[in-house]
């Protein structure tokens, strides 16, 4: 099968990008011919498809002139569409699998695919399909104000970084794409939702049920050997952002007097460091970790904590930790309850309830953490690369053959 994988980043930036790169390798290992389309960047991995890549748009470092150009590209990136059409003509794929394309690539490439009559599946790694700021979170709490395409709420509440102009652009983007052009509805054959929660909330926002299929994420680092040499710290790894609820973990750590390690970087780091100092919490900031260094820090932890405020979809952090035989303590929000059952393979606490989180931190000791971790690994043992591949290839074949799901 000839498969074109599409994502705006071609390097391991966040969870969606790691999955995109993992999937490219997985499909190639099964003998499929895989090509990729992304945005140019000095951070990119090497690829023979790089000459086709769209021009880089760095949304964090724009001059006024480039802001105007970037705004047009966010709505409809003509340059990306031209290069994508060239790749389609040269490669002639059987199917296109899109991941995160919004902003830098834009859904203009979906028009190119539709014109070429090539079916498209799209992975929903976040909530951009229904939410202008892609998080279902604003003003410090979960939000569903834009349900049924009420995108003006984004401007009213300054949902993009509390910035009027960015929020206005997001409103225009969503309105053009969904109310006027209906570009995702027309251009995507099937959406792949990593959780039942994702599918349900998209339907609640007005999408049709038959546009979605659920395929749970997997971790490429599942381990058959659980590390018994664990240390006494609790770990969070991921982006240091407000919606991730890391301040709740710091408060719980201070209350329970248990050590915390944070692996990652983000806009909330300075605020979190100040909070840790103020509360005299035992918190170590490890910075950005990847590969073996990250896996070692996970494996040696007593448990991994996911204290999110926003409705997590199907976080790879939880899946990776469970695959390594770690107890996961998580907020009961979004798709996390589909992974974790309290007292069985982990623990859930009510969102924002740092006191309950503190109780879990106080109570959890190494013997119980190891036992729960074994159950966590066992709950993931059937979710292998081969399981995921077989499920995915069935979706591909169904879409190509235009059979009903």
mmCIF file of C-alpha atoms in Angstrom:
data_model
loop_
_atom_site.group_PDB
_atom_site.id
_atom_site.type_symbol
_atom_site.label_atom_id
_atom_site.label_comp_id
_atom_site.label_asym_id
_atom_site.label_seq_id
_atom_site.Cartn_x
_atom_site.Cartn_y
_atom_site.Cartn_z
ATOM 1 C CA UNK A 1 0.000 0.000 0.000
ATOM 2 C CA UNK A 2 1.207 3.514 -0.805
ATOM 3 C CA UNK A 3 0.564 5.751 2.197
ATOM 4 C CA UNK A 4 1.243 9.458 2.590
ATOM 5 C CA UNK A 5 1.662 10.538 6.221
ATOM 6 C CA UNK A 6 1.136 14.247 6.924
ATOM 7 C CA UNK A 7 2.020 16.330 9.991
ATOM 8 C CA UNK A 8 3.178 19.919 10.386
ATOM 9 C CA UNK A 9 6.324 18.911 12.321
ATOM 10 C CA UNK A 10 8.835 16.284 11.209
ATOM 11 C CA UNK A 11 10.634 16.005 14.520
ATOM 12 C CA UNK A 12 9.574 14.757 17.997
ATOM 13 C CA UNK A 13 8.067 17.998 19.287
ATOM 14 C CA UNK A 14 5.055 16.741 21.265
ATOM 15 C CA UNK A 15 3.080 13.508 21.626
ATOM 16 C CA UNK A 16 1.304 13.810 18.267
ATOM 17 C CA UNK A 17 4.594 14.247 16.431
ATOM 18 C CA UNK A 18 6.173 11.272 18.209
ATOM 19 C CA UNK A 19 3.220 9.124 17.187
ATOM 20 C CA UNK A 20 3.460 10.349 13.581
ATOM 21 C CA UNK A 21 7.153 9.384 13.430
ATOM 22 C CA UNK A 22 6.475 6.052 15.133
ATOM 23 C CA UNK A 23 3.728 5.278 12.626
ATOM 24 C CA UNK A 24 5.972 6.042 9.665
ATOM 25 C CA UNK A 25 8.474 3.450 10.897
ATOM 26 C CA UNK A 26 5.776 0.926 11.786
ATOM 27 C CA UNK A 27 4.195 1.032 8.343
ATOM 28 C CA UNK A 28 7.552 0.807 6.586
ATOM 29 C CA UNK A 29 8.479 -2.216 8.703
ATOM 30 C CA UNK A 30 5.427 -4.003 7.282
ATOM 31 C CA UNK A 31 6.511 -3.365 3.718
ATOM 32 C CA UNK A 32 4.343 -0.374 2.853
ATOM 33 C CA UNK A 33 5.645 2.459 0.715
ATOM 34 C CA UNK A 34 5.447 5.512 2.955
ATOM 35 C CA UNK A 35 6.151 9.137 2.101
ATOM 36 C CA UNK A 36 5.764 12.175 4.346
ATOM 37 C CA UNK A 37 4.683 15.793 4.024
ATOM 38 C CA UNK A 38 5.473 18.402 6.656
ATOM 39 C CA UNK A 39 6.764 21.930 7.190
ATOM 40 C CA UNK A 40 10.412 22.772 6.574
ATOM 41 C CA UNK A 41 12.460 23.290 9.723
ATOM 42 C CA UNK A 42 16.071 23.127 10.846
ATOM 43 C CA UNK A 43 14.835 20.757 13.574
ATOM 44 C CA UNK A 44 13.468 18.223 11.087
ATOM 45 C CA UNK A 45 14.777 14.702 10.761
ATOM 46 C CA UNK A 46 16.324 13.855 7.417
ATOM 47 C CA UNK A 47 13.832 12.883 4.722
ATOM 48 C CA UNK A 48 14.031 12.383 0.952
ATOM 49 C CA UNK A 49 10.669 14.165 0.819
ATOM 50 C CA UNK A 50 12.078 17.410 2.257
ATOM 51 C CA UNK A 51 12.075 19.206 -1.145
ATOM 52 C CA UNK A 52 8.275 18.923 -1.136
ATOM 53 C CA UNK A 53 7.873 20.363 2.368
ATOM 54 C CA UNK A 54 5.978 23.617 2.874
ATOM 55 C CA UNK A 55 7.808 26.782 3.865
ATOM 56 C CA UNK A 56 8.378 27.111 7.606
ATOM 57 C CA UNK A 57 6.009 29.314 9.592
ATOM 58 C CA UNK A 58 7.295 30.038 13.104
ATOM 59 C CA UNK A 59 4.283 31.468 14.879
ATOM 60 C CA UNK A 60 6.367 32.513 17.890
ATOM 61 C CA UNK A 61 8.836 34.720 16.000
ATOM 62 C CA UNK A 62 7.024 36.840 13.418
ATOM 63 C CA UNK A 63 7.666 40.348 12.097
ATOM 64 C CA UNK A 64 4.613 42.476 11.281
ATOM 65 C CA UNK A 65 5.061 41.673 7.599
ATOM 66 C CA UNK A 66 5.306 37.963 8.307
ATOM 67 C CA UNK A 67 2.278 38.118 10.610
ATOM 68 C CA UNK A 68 0.107 39.142 7.669
ATOM 69 C CA UNK A 69 1.573 36.362 5.531
ATOM 70 C CA UNK A 70 1.153 33.816 8.324
ATOM 71 C CA UNK A 71 -2.454 34.879 8.909
ATOM 72 C CA UNK A 72 -3.287 34.163 5.278
ATOM 73 C CA UNK A 73 -1.520 30.798 5.480
ATOM 74 C CA UNK A 74 -3.417 29.814 8.624
ATOM 75 C CA UNK A 75 -6.704 30.363 6.811
ATOM 76 C CA UNK A 76 -5.637 28.742 3.543
ATOM 77 C CA UNK A 77 -2.009 27.966 2.785
ATOM 78 C CA UNK A 78 -1.700 28.141 -1.000
ATOM 79 C CA UNK A 79 2.012 27.381 -1.011
ATOM 80 C CA UNK A 80 1.490 24.193 1.035
ATOM 81 C CA UNK A 81 -1.325 23.170 -1.298
ATOM 82 C CA UNK A 82 0.875 23.619 -4.399
ATOM 83 C CA UNK A 83 3.708 21.540 -2.961
ATOM 84 C CA UNK A 84 1.299 18.927 -1.676
ATOM 85 C CA UNK A 85 -0.289 18.600 -5.121
ATOM 86 C CA UNK A 86 3.179 18.053 -6.589
ATOM 87 C CA UNK A 87 3.876 15.259 -4.091
ATOM 88 C CA UNK A 88 0.482 13.676 -4.788
ATOM 89 C CA UNK A 89 1.152 13.710 -8.514
ATOM 90 C CA UNK A 90 4.621 12.192 -8.120
ATOM 91 C CA UNK A 91 3.754 9.603 -5.453
ATOM 92 C CA UNK A 92 0.088 8.814 -6.264
ATOM 93 C CA UNK A 93 -0.730 7.374 -2.829
ATOM 94 C CA UNK A 94 -3.586 4.988 -2.130
ATOM 95 C CA UNK A 95 -4.426 6.873 1.041
ATOM 96 C CA UNK A 96 -3.453 9.997 3.003
ATOM 97 C CA UNK A 97 -3.190 9.905 6.793
ATOM 98 C CA UNK A 98 -3.218 13.421 8.284
ATOM 99 C CA UNK A 99 -2.220 14.255 11.841
ATOM 100 C CA UNK A 100 -1.846 17.881 13.034
ATOM 101 C CA UNK A 101 -2.107 20.125 9.963
ATOM 102 C CA UNK A 102 -3.806 23.235 11.340
ATOM 103 C CA UNK A 103 -2.108 26.658 11.333
ATOM 104 C CA UNK A 104 1.171 25.958 9.520
ATOM 105 C CA UNK A 105 -0.060 23.633 6.741
ATOM 106 C CA UNK A 106 -3.772 24.476 6.956
ATOM 107 C CA UNK A 107 -6.576 22.299 5.538
ATOM 108 C CA UNK A 108 -5.860 23.644 2.042
ATOM 109 C CA UNK A 109 -4.112 20.303 1.484
ATOM 110 C CA UNK A 110 -7.458 18.541 2.020
ATOM 111 C CA UNK A 111 -8.782 20.305 -1.071
ATOM 112 C CA UNK A 112 -5.792 19.018 -3.025
ATOM 113 C CA UNK A 113 -6.518 15.472 -1.841
ATOM 114 C CA UNK A 114 -10.204 15.766 -2.739
ATOM 115 C CA UNK A 115 -9.371 17.097 -6.194
ATOM 116 C CA UNK A 116 -7.043 14.131 -6.707
ATOM 117 C CA UNK A 117 -9.784 11.771 -5.400
ATOM 118 C CA UNK A 118 -7.509 10.262 -2.754
ATOM 119 C CA UNK A 119 -9.215 9.191 0.516
ATOM 120 C CA UNK A 120 -8.082 10.875 3.732
ATOM 121 C CA UNK A 121 -8.120 9.686 7.315
ATOM 122 C CA UNK A 122 -7.297 12.189 10.029
ATOM 123 C CA UNK A 123 -5.998 11.432 13.514
ATOM 124 C CA UNK A 124 -7.493 13.651 16.222
ATOM 125 C CA UNK A 125 -4.578 14.267 18.566
ATOM 126 C CA UNK A 126 -6.305 17.276 20.143
ATOM 127 C CA UNK A 127 -9.626 19.143 19.945
ATOM 128 C CA UNK A 128 -8.870 21.537 17.083
ATOM 129 C CA UNK A 129 -11.687 20.028 15.013
ATOM 130 C CA UNK A 130 -14.206 21.542 17.439
ATOM 131 C CA UNK A 131 -12.296 24.098 19.536
ATOM 132 C CA UNK A 132 -10.501 27.240 18.272
ATOM 133 C CA UNK A 133 -7.682 26.914 20.831
ATOM 134 C CA UNK A 134 -7.645 23.077 20.475
ATOM 135 C CA UNK A 135 -7.695 22.426 24.236
ATOM 136 C CA UNK A 136 -11.345 22.788 25.400
ATOM 137 C CA UNK A 137 -9.822 24.926 28.120
ATOM 138 C CA UNK A 138 -9.801 28.652 28.785
ATOM 139 C CA UNK A 139 -9.813 31.124 31.664
ATOM 140 C CA UNK A 140 -8.400 28.464 33.965
ATOM 141 C CA UNK A 141 -11.001 25.754 33.443
ATOM 142 C CA UNK A 142 -12.449 23.262 30.961
ATOM 143 C CA UNK A 143 -14.692 24.912 28.367
ATOM 144 C CA UNK A 144 -17.281 23.889 25.769
ATOM 145 C CA UNK A 145 -18.645 27.329 24.860
ATOM 146 C CA UNK A 146 -17.976 26.840 21.131
ATOM 147 C CA UNK A 147 -20.339 23.847 20.918
ATOM 148 C CA UNK A 148 -22.450 23.881 17.724
ATOM 149 C CA UNK A 149 -19.993 26.270 16.003
ATOM 150 C CA UNK A 150 -20.392 29.236 18.378
ATOM 151 C CA UNK A 151 -16.859 30.326 17.570
ATOM 152 C CA UNK A 152 -17.383 33.972 18.554
ATOM 153 C CA UNK A 153 -17.040 32.790 22.156
ATOM 154 C CA UNK A 154 -13.325 32.457 21.413
ATOM 155 C CA UNK A 155 -13.078 36.206 20.845
ATOM 156 C CA UNK A 156 -15.281 37.091 23.833
ATOM 157 C CA UNK A 157 -13.090 35.087 26.175
ATOM 158 C CA UNK A 158 -9.701 35.728 24.505
ATOM 159 C CA UNK A 159 -9.132 31.973 24.250
ATOM 160 C CA UNK A 160 -5.814 32.249 22.389
ATOM 161 C CA UNK A 161 -3.236 33.321 24.990
ATOM 162 C CA UNK A 162 -5.660 35.972 26.314
ATOM 163 C CA UNK A 163 -4.920 37.906 23.121
ATOM 164 C CA UNK A 164 -7.680 39.636 21.129
ATOM 165 C CA UNK A 165 -6.019 39.557 17.695
ATOM 166 C CA UNK A 166 -4.974 35.886 17.990
ATOM 167 C CA UNK A 167 -8.446 34.944 19.215
ATOM 168 C CA UNK A 168 -10.034 36.873 16.349
ATOM 169 C CA UNK A 169 -7.851 35.054 13.842
ATOM 170 C CA UNK A 170 -8.825 31.703 15.396
ATOM 171 C CA UNK A 171 -12.503 32.699 15.124
ATOM 172 C CA UNK A 172 -12.061 33.582 11.437
ATOM 173 C CA UNK A 173 -10.104 30.367 10.823
ATOM 174 C CA UNK A 174 -12.789 28.130 12.372
ATOM 175 C CA UNK A 175 -15.653 30.019 10.751
ATOM 176 C CA UNK A 176 -14.128 29.824 7.263
ATOM 177 C CA UNK A 177 -13.101 26.183 7.589
ATOM 178 C CA UNK A 178 -16.260 24.819 9.174
ATOM 179 C CA UNK A 179 -19.182 27.148 8.409
ATOM 180 C CA UNK A 180 -18.290 28.420 4.956
ATOM 181 C CA UNK A 181 -15.941 25.963 3.213
ATOM 182 C CA UNK A 182 -16.870 22.904 5.322
ATOM 183 C CA UNK A 183 -13.407 21.771 4.314
ATOM 184 C CA UNK A 184 -12.917 19.103 6.966
ATOM 185 C CA UNK A 185 -16.389 17.660 6.425
ATOM 186 C CA UNK A 186 -15.831 17.403 2.681
ATOM 187 C CA UNK A 187 -12.137 16.557 2.707
ATOM 188 C CA UNK A 188 -11.807 13.888 5.411
ATOM 189 C CA UNK A 189 -13.257 10.451 4.787
ATOM 190 C CA UNK A 190 -12.875 9.247 8.369
ATOM 191 C CA UNK A 191 -11.590 10.681 11.654
ATOM 192 C CA UNK A 192 -9.590 8.430 13.973
ATOM 193 C CA UNK A 193 -10.337 9.247 17.616
ATOM 194 C CA UNK A 194 -7.838 7.853 20.152
ATOM 195 C CA UNK A 195 -10.524 7.724 22.858
ATOM 196 C CA UNK A 196 -14.253 7.196 23.215
ATOM 197 C CA UNK A 197 -14.304 10.554 24.969
ATOM 198 C CA UNK A 198 -12.931 12.276 21.867
ATOM 199 C CA UNK A 199 -15.532 10.654 19.633
ATOM 200 C CA UNK A 200 -18.397 11.468 21.989
ATOM 201 C CA UNK A 201 -17.489 15.113 22.443
ATOM 202 C CA UNK A 202 -17.119 15.648 18.684
ATOM 203 C CA UNK A 203 -20.614 14.194 18.226
ATOM 204 C CA UNK A 204 -21.899 16.423 21.063
ATOM 205 C CA UNK A 205 -20.468 19.398 19.135
ATOM 206 C CA UNK A 206 -22.536 18.467 16.054
ATOM 207 C CA UNK A 207 -20.485 15.955 14.052
ATOM 208 C CA UNK A 208 -22.035 12.771 12.668
ATOM 209 C CA UNK A 209 -21.283 9.474 14.392
ATOM 210 C CA UNK A 210 -20.342 7.678 11.166
ATOM 211 C CA UNK A 211 -17.435 10.053 10.578
ATOM 212 C CA UNK A 212 -15.475 8.572 13.513
ATOM 213 C CA UNK A 213 -13.773 5.378 14.567
ATOM 214 C CA UNK A 214 -11.882 4.829 17.825
ATOM 215 C CA UNK A 215 -8.317 3.520 17.782
ATOM 216 C CA UNK A 216 -6.532 3.702 21.118
ATOM 217 C CA UNK A 217 -2.972 4.983 21.185
ATOM 218 C CA UNK A 218 -0.143 2.650 22.074
ATOM 219 C CA UNK A 219 3.339 3.141 23.411
ATOM 220 C CA UNK A 220 6.358 2.022 21.393
ATOM 221 C CA UNK A 221 8.287 1.472 24.656
ATOM 222 C CA UNK A 222 6.232 -1.233 26.391
ATOM 223 C CA UNK A 223 8.587 -3.244 28.581
ATOM 224 C CA UNK A 224 8.478 -6.946 29.408
ATOM 225 C CA UNK A 225 10.678 -6.319 32.457
ATOM 226 C CA UNK A 226 9.423 -4.102 35.258
ATOM 227 C CA UNK A 227 12.078 -2.175 37.181
ATOM 228 C CA UNK A 228 11.994 -3.171 40.862
ATOM 229 C CA UNK A 229 14.747 -0.700 41.825
ATOM 230 C CA UNK A 230 12.412 2.237 42.255
ATOM 231 C CA UNK A 231 13.141 5.446 44.123
ATOM 232 C CA UNK A 232 10.934 7.587 46.332
ATOM 233 C CA UNK A 233 9.988 10.371 43.926
ATOM 234 C CA UNK A 234 6.789 11.040 41.947
ATOM 235 C CA UNK A 235 7.239 12.103 38.333
ATOM 236 C CA UNK A 236 5.440 14.368 35.913
ATOM 237 C CA UNK A 237 6.767 14.467 32.359
ATOM 238 C CA UNK A 238 5.420 16.640 29.576
ATOM 239 C CA UNK A 239 4.749 20.286 28.826
ATOM 240 C CA UNK A 240 4.868 22.750 31.725
ATOM 241 C CA UNK A 241 1.630 24.568 30.933
ATOM 242 C CA UNK A 242 -1.206 25.850 33.115
ATOM 243 C CA UNK A 243 -3.781 23.399 31.784
ATOM 244 C CA UNK A 244 -1.551 20.469 32.769
ATOM 245 C CA UNK A 245 -2.245 21.166 36.465
ATOM 246 C CA UNK A 246 1.361 20.874 37.600
ATOM 247 C CA UNK A 247 0.778 23.476 40.296
ATOM 248 C CA UNK A 248 -1.689 21.021 41.850
ATOM 249 C CA UNK A 249 1.050 18.396 41.982
ATOM 250 C CA UNK A 250 3.448 20.857 43.629
ATOM 251 C CA UNK A 251 0.812 21.719 46.262
ATOM 252 C CA UNK A 252 0.137 18.018 46.847
ATOM 253 C CA UNK A 253 3.863 17.348 47.120
ATOM 254 C CA UNK A 254 4.266 20.111 49.695
ATOM 255 C CA UNK A 255 1.290 18.826 51.711
ATOM 256 C CA UNK A 256 2.422 15.183 51.607
ATOM 257 C CA UNK A 257 6.117 16.023 52.007
ATOM 258 C CA UNK A 258 6.980 13.677 49.142
ATOM 259 C CA UNK A 259 9.627 14.534 46.491
ATOM 260 C CA UNK A 260 8.509 15.538 42.996
ATOM 261 C CA UNK A 261 10.443 15.558 39.726
ATOM 262 C CA UNK A 262 9.253 17.491 36.675
ATOM 263 C CA UNK A 263 10.635 16.592 33.235
ATOM 264 C CA UNK A 264 9.757 19.117 30.564
ATOM 265 C CA UNK A 265 9.681 22.790 29.690
ATOM 266 C CA UNK A 266 6.931 25.305 28.980
ATOM 267 C CA UNK A 267 5.479 28.743 29.559
ATOM 268 C CA UNK A 268 4.477 28.023 33.164
ATOM 269 C CA UNK A 269 7.968 26.994 34.313
ATOM 270 C CA UNK A 270 8.885 30.291 36.001
ATOM 271 C CA UNK A 271 5.571 30.425 37.865
ATOM 272 C CA UNK A 272 5.947 26.791 38.944
ATOM 273 C CA UNK A 273 9.477 27.360 40.239
ATOM 274 C CA UNK A 274 8.234 30.294 42.303
ATOM 275 C CA UNK A 275 5.363 28.222 43.694
ATOM 276 C CA UNK A 276 7.722 25.407 44.701
ATOM 277 C CA UNK A 277 9.968 27.904 46.516
ATOM 278 C CA UNK A 278 7.009 29.576 48.228
ATOM 279 C CA UNK A 279 5.606 26.258 49.491
ATOM 280 C CA UNK A 280 9.068 24.853 50.267
ATOM 281 C CA UNK A 281 8.141 21.796 48.235
ATOM 282 C CA UNK A 282 10.786 19.210 47.318
ATOM 283 C CA UNK A 283 10.630 19.715 43.546
ATOM 284 C CA UNK A 284 13.403 19.059 41.026
ATOM 285 C CA UNK A 285 13.097 20.551 37.538
ATOM 286 C CA UNK A 286 14.865 18.188 35.124
ATOM 287 C CA UNK A 287 14.326 20.118 31.891
ATOM 288 C CA UNK A 288 13.468 18.440 28.596
ATOM 289 C CA UNK A 289 14.330 14.727 28.541
ATOM 290 C CA UNK A 290 14.000 12.283 25.664
ATOM 291 C CA UNK A 291 14.856 8.712 24.772
ATOM 292 C CA UNK A 292 16.744 6.550 27.252
ATOM 293 C CA UNK A 293 17.182 9.370 29.786
ATOM 294 C CA UNK A 294 13.423 9.903 29.979
ATOM 295 C CA UNK A 295 12.703 6.169 30.118
ATOM 296 C CA UNK A 296 15.156 5.769 33.002
ATOM 297 C CA UNK A 297 13.555 8.593 34.996
ATOM 298 C CA UNK A 298 10.123 7.037 34.419
ATOM 299 C CA UNK A 299 11.304 3.525 35.327
ATOM 300 C CA UNK A 300 12.928 4.676 38.586
ATOM 301 C CA UNK A 301 9.940 6.730 39.765
ATOM 302 C CA UNK A 302 7.547 5.560 42.458
ATOM 303 C CA UNK A 303 4.620 6.654 40.252
ATOM 304 C CA UNK A 304 3.786 8.977 37.384
ATOM 305 C CA UNK A 305 1.277 11.778 38.013
ATOM 306 C CA UNK A 306 -0.994 13.365 35.384
ATOM 307 C CA UNK A 307 -2.837 16.164 37.227
ATOM 308 C CA UNK A 308 -4.499 17.771 34.197
ATOM 309 C CA UNK A 309 -7.147 20.472 34.299
ATOM 310 C CA UNK A 310 -7.999 20.108 30.618
ATOM 311 C CA UNK A 311 -9.806 17.025 29.240
ATOM 312 C CA UNK A 312 -6.903 14.838 28.162
ATOM 313 C CA UNK A 313 -7.663 12.830 25.034
ATOM 314 C CA UNK A 314 -5.568 9.649 25.314
ATOM 315 C CA UNK A 315 -2.228 10.910 26.661
ATOM 316 C CA UNK A 316 0.877 9.072 25.553
ATOM 317 C CA UNK A 317 2.454 9.922 28.924
ATOM 318 C CA UNK A 318 -0.011 7.629 30.709
ATOM 319 C CA UNK A 319 0.336 4.890 28.105
ATOM 320 C CA UNK A 320 4.138 5.016 28.143
ATOM 321 C CA UNK A 321 4.239 4.937 31.949
ATOM 322 C CA UNK A 322 1.812 2.015 32.178
ATOM 323 C CA UNK A 323 3.749 0.175 29.481
ATOM 324 C CA UNK A 324 6.836 0.501 31.684
ATOM 325 C CA UNK A 325 4.950 -0.946 34.641
ATOM 326 C CA UNK A 326 4.392 2.293 36.529
ATOM 327 C CA UNK A 327 1.500 3.257 38.758
ATOM 328 C CA UNK A 328 -0.250 6.299 37.244
ATOM 329 C CA UNK A 329 -2.127 8.768 39.447
ATOM 330 C CA UNK A 330 -4.292 10.963 37.221
ATOM 331 C CA UNK A 331 -7.129 13.465 37.238
ATOM 332 C CA UNK A 332 -10.429 11.838 36.299
ATOM 333 C CA UNK A 333 -10.968 13.912 33.180
ATOM 334 C CA UNK A 334 -11.226 13.296 29.437
ATOM 335 C CA UNK A 335 -10.147 9.860 28.241
ATOM 336 C CA UNK A 336 -8.024 8.980 31.283
ATOM 337 C CA UNK A 337 -10.780 6.886 32.875
ATOM 338 C CA UNK A 338 -10.664 4.632 29.808
ATOM 339 C CA UNK A 339 -7.102 3.697 30.783
ATOM 340 C CA UNK A 340 -7.067 3.781 34.579
ATOM 341 C CA UNK A 341 -9.263 2.035 37.152
ATOM 342 C CA UNK A 342 -8.705 3.249 40.713
ATOM 343 C CA UNK A 343 -7.139 0.644 42.972
ATOM 344 C CA UNK A 344 -6.648 -1.778 40.097
ATOM 345 C CA UNK A 345 -4.067 -0.430 37.645
ATOM 346 C CA UNK A 346 -3.709 3.106 38.982
ATOM 347 C CA UNK A 347 -5.557 5.894 40.792
ATOM 348 C CA UNK A 348 -7.937 8.655 39.684
ATOM 349 C CA UNK A 349 -8.749 11.792 41.639
ATOM 350 C CA UNK A 350 -11.347 14.538 40.975
ATOM 351 C CA UNK A 351 -9.965 17.345 38.761
ATOM 352 C CA UNK A 352 -8.463 20.234 40.779
ATOM 353 C CA UNK A 353 -8.616 18.200 44.026
ATOM 354 C CA UNK A 354 -4.987 18.489 45.091
ATOM 355 C CA UNK A 355 -5.879 17.398 48.632
ATOM 356 C CA UNK A 356 -7.026 13.994 47.341
ATOM 357 C CA UNK A 357 -3.892 13.824 45.216
ATOM 358 C CA UNK A 358 -1.844 14.587 48.349
ATOM 359 C CA UNK A 359 -3.525 11.663 50.121
ATOM 360 C CA UNK A 360 -2.488 9.312 47.316
ATOM 361 C CA UNK A 361 1.081 10.627 47.504
ATOM 362 C CA UNK A 362 1.165 10.138 51.284
ATOM 363 C CA UNK A 363 -0.202 6.607 51.154
ATOM 364 C CA UNK A 364 1.630 5.082 48.187
ATOM 365 C CA UNK A 365 4.699 3.068 49.132
ATOM 366 C CA UNK A 366 7.070 0.985 47.008
ATOM 367 C CA UNK A 367 5.453 -2.483 47.503
ATOM 368 C CA UNK A 368 2.001 -1.235 46.485
ATOM 369 C CA UNK A 369 3.441 0.855 43.651
ATOM 370 C CA UNK A 370 5.173 -2.228 42.239
ATOM 371 C CA UNK A 371 2.019 -4.345 42.524
ATOM 372 C CA UNK A 372 -0.207 -1.719 40.893
ATOM 373 C CA UNK A 373 2.480 -1.160 38.258
ATOM 374 C CA UNK A 374 2.411 -4.839 37.332
ATOM 375 C CA UNK A 375 -1.356 -4.612 36.855
ATOM 376 C CA UNK A 376 -0.885 -1.446 34.771
ATOM 377 C CA UNK A 377 1.570 -3.257 32.486
ATOM 378 C CA UNK A 378 -0.764 -6.266 32.277
ATOM 379 C CA UNK A 379 -3.652 -4.004 31.214
ATOM 380 C CA UNK A 380 -1.525 -2.851 28.263
ATOM 381 C CA UNK A 381 0.059 -6.190 27.279
ATOM 382 C CA UNK A 382 -2.364 -6.889 24.418
ATOM 383 C CA UNK A 383 -2.051 -3.353 23.020
ATOM 384 C CA UNK A 384 1.054 -4.181 21.022
ATOM 385 C CA UNK A 385 2.501 -2.683 17.873
ATOM 386 C CA UNK A 386 1.058 -5.604 15.909
ATOM 387 C CA UNK A 387 -2.394 -5.068 17.468
ATOM 388 C CA UNK A 388 -2.280 -1.403 16.568
ATOM 389 C CA UNK A 389 -1.012 -2.099 13.062
ATOM 390 C CA UNK A 390 -3.747 -4.640 12.332
ATOM 391 C CA UNK A 391 -6.453 -2.253 13.558
ATOM 392 C CA UNK A 392 -5.024 0.629 11.550
ATOM 393 C CA UNK A 393 -4.539 -1.316 8.325
ATOM 394 C CA UNK A 394 -8.157 -2.526 8.546
ATOM 395 C CA UNK A 395 -9.244 1.108 8.759
ATOM 396 C CA UNK A 396 -7.075 1.963 5.758
ATOM 397 C CA UNK A 397 -8.427 -0.899 3.662
ATOM 398 C CA UNK A 398 -12.002 -0.100 4.612
ATOM 399 C CA UNK A 399 -11.611 3.545 3.627
ATOM 400 C CA UNK A 400 -9.877 2.674 0.357
ATOM 401 C CA UNK A 401 -12.529 0.110 -0.525
ATOM 402 C CA UNK A 402 -15.283 2.503 0.593
ATOM 403 C CA UNK A 403 -16.908 -0.136 2.765
ATOM 404 C CA UNK A 404 -19.180 0.811 5.634
ATOM 405 C CA UNK A 405 -17.603 0.784 9.072
#
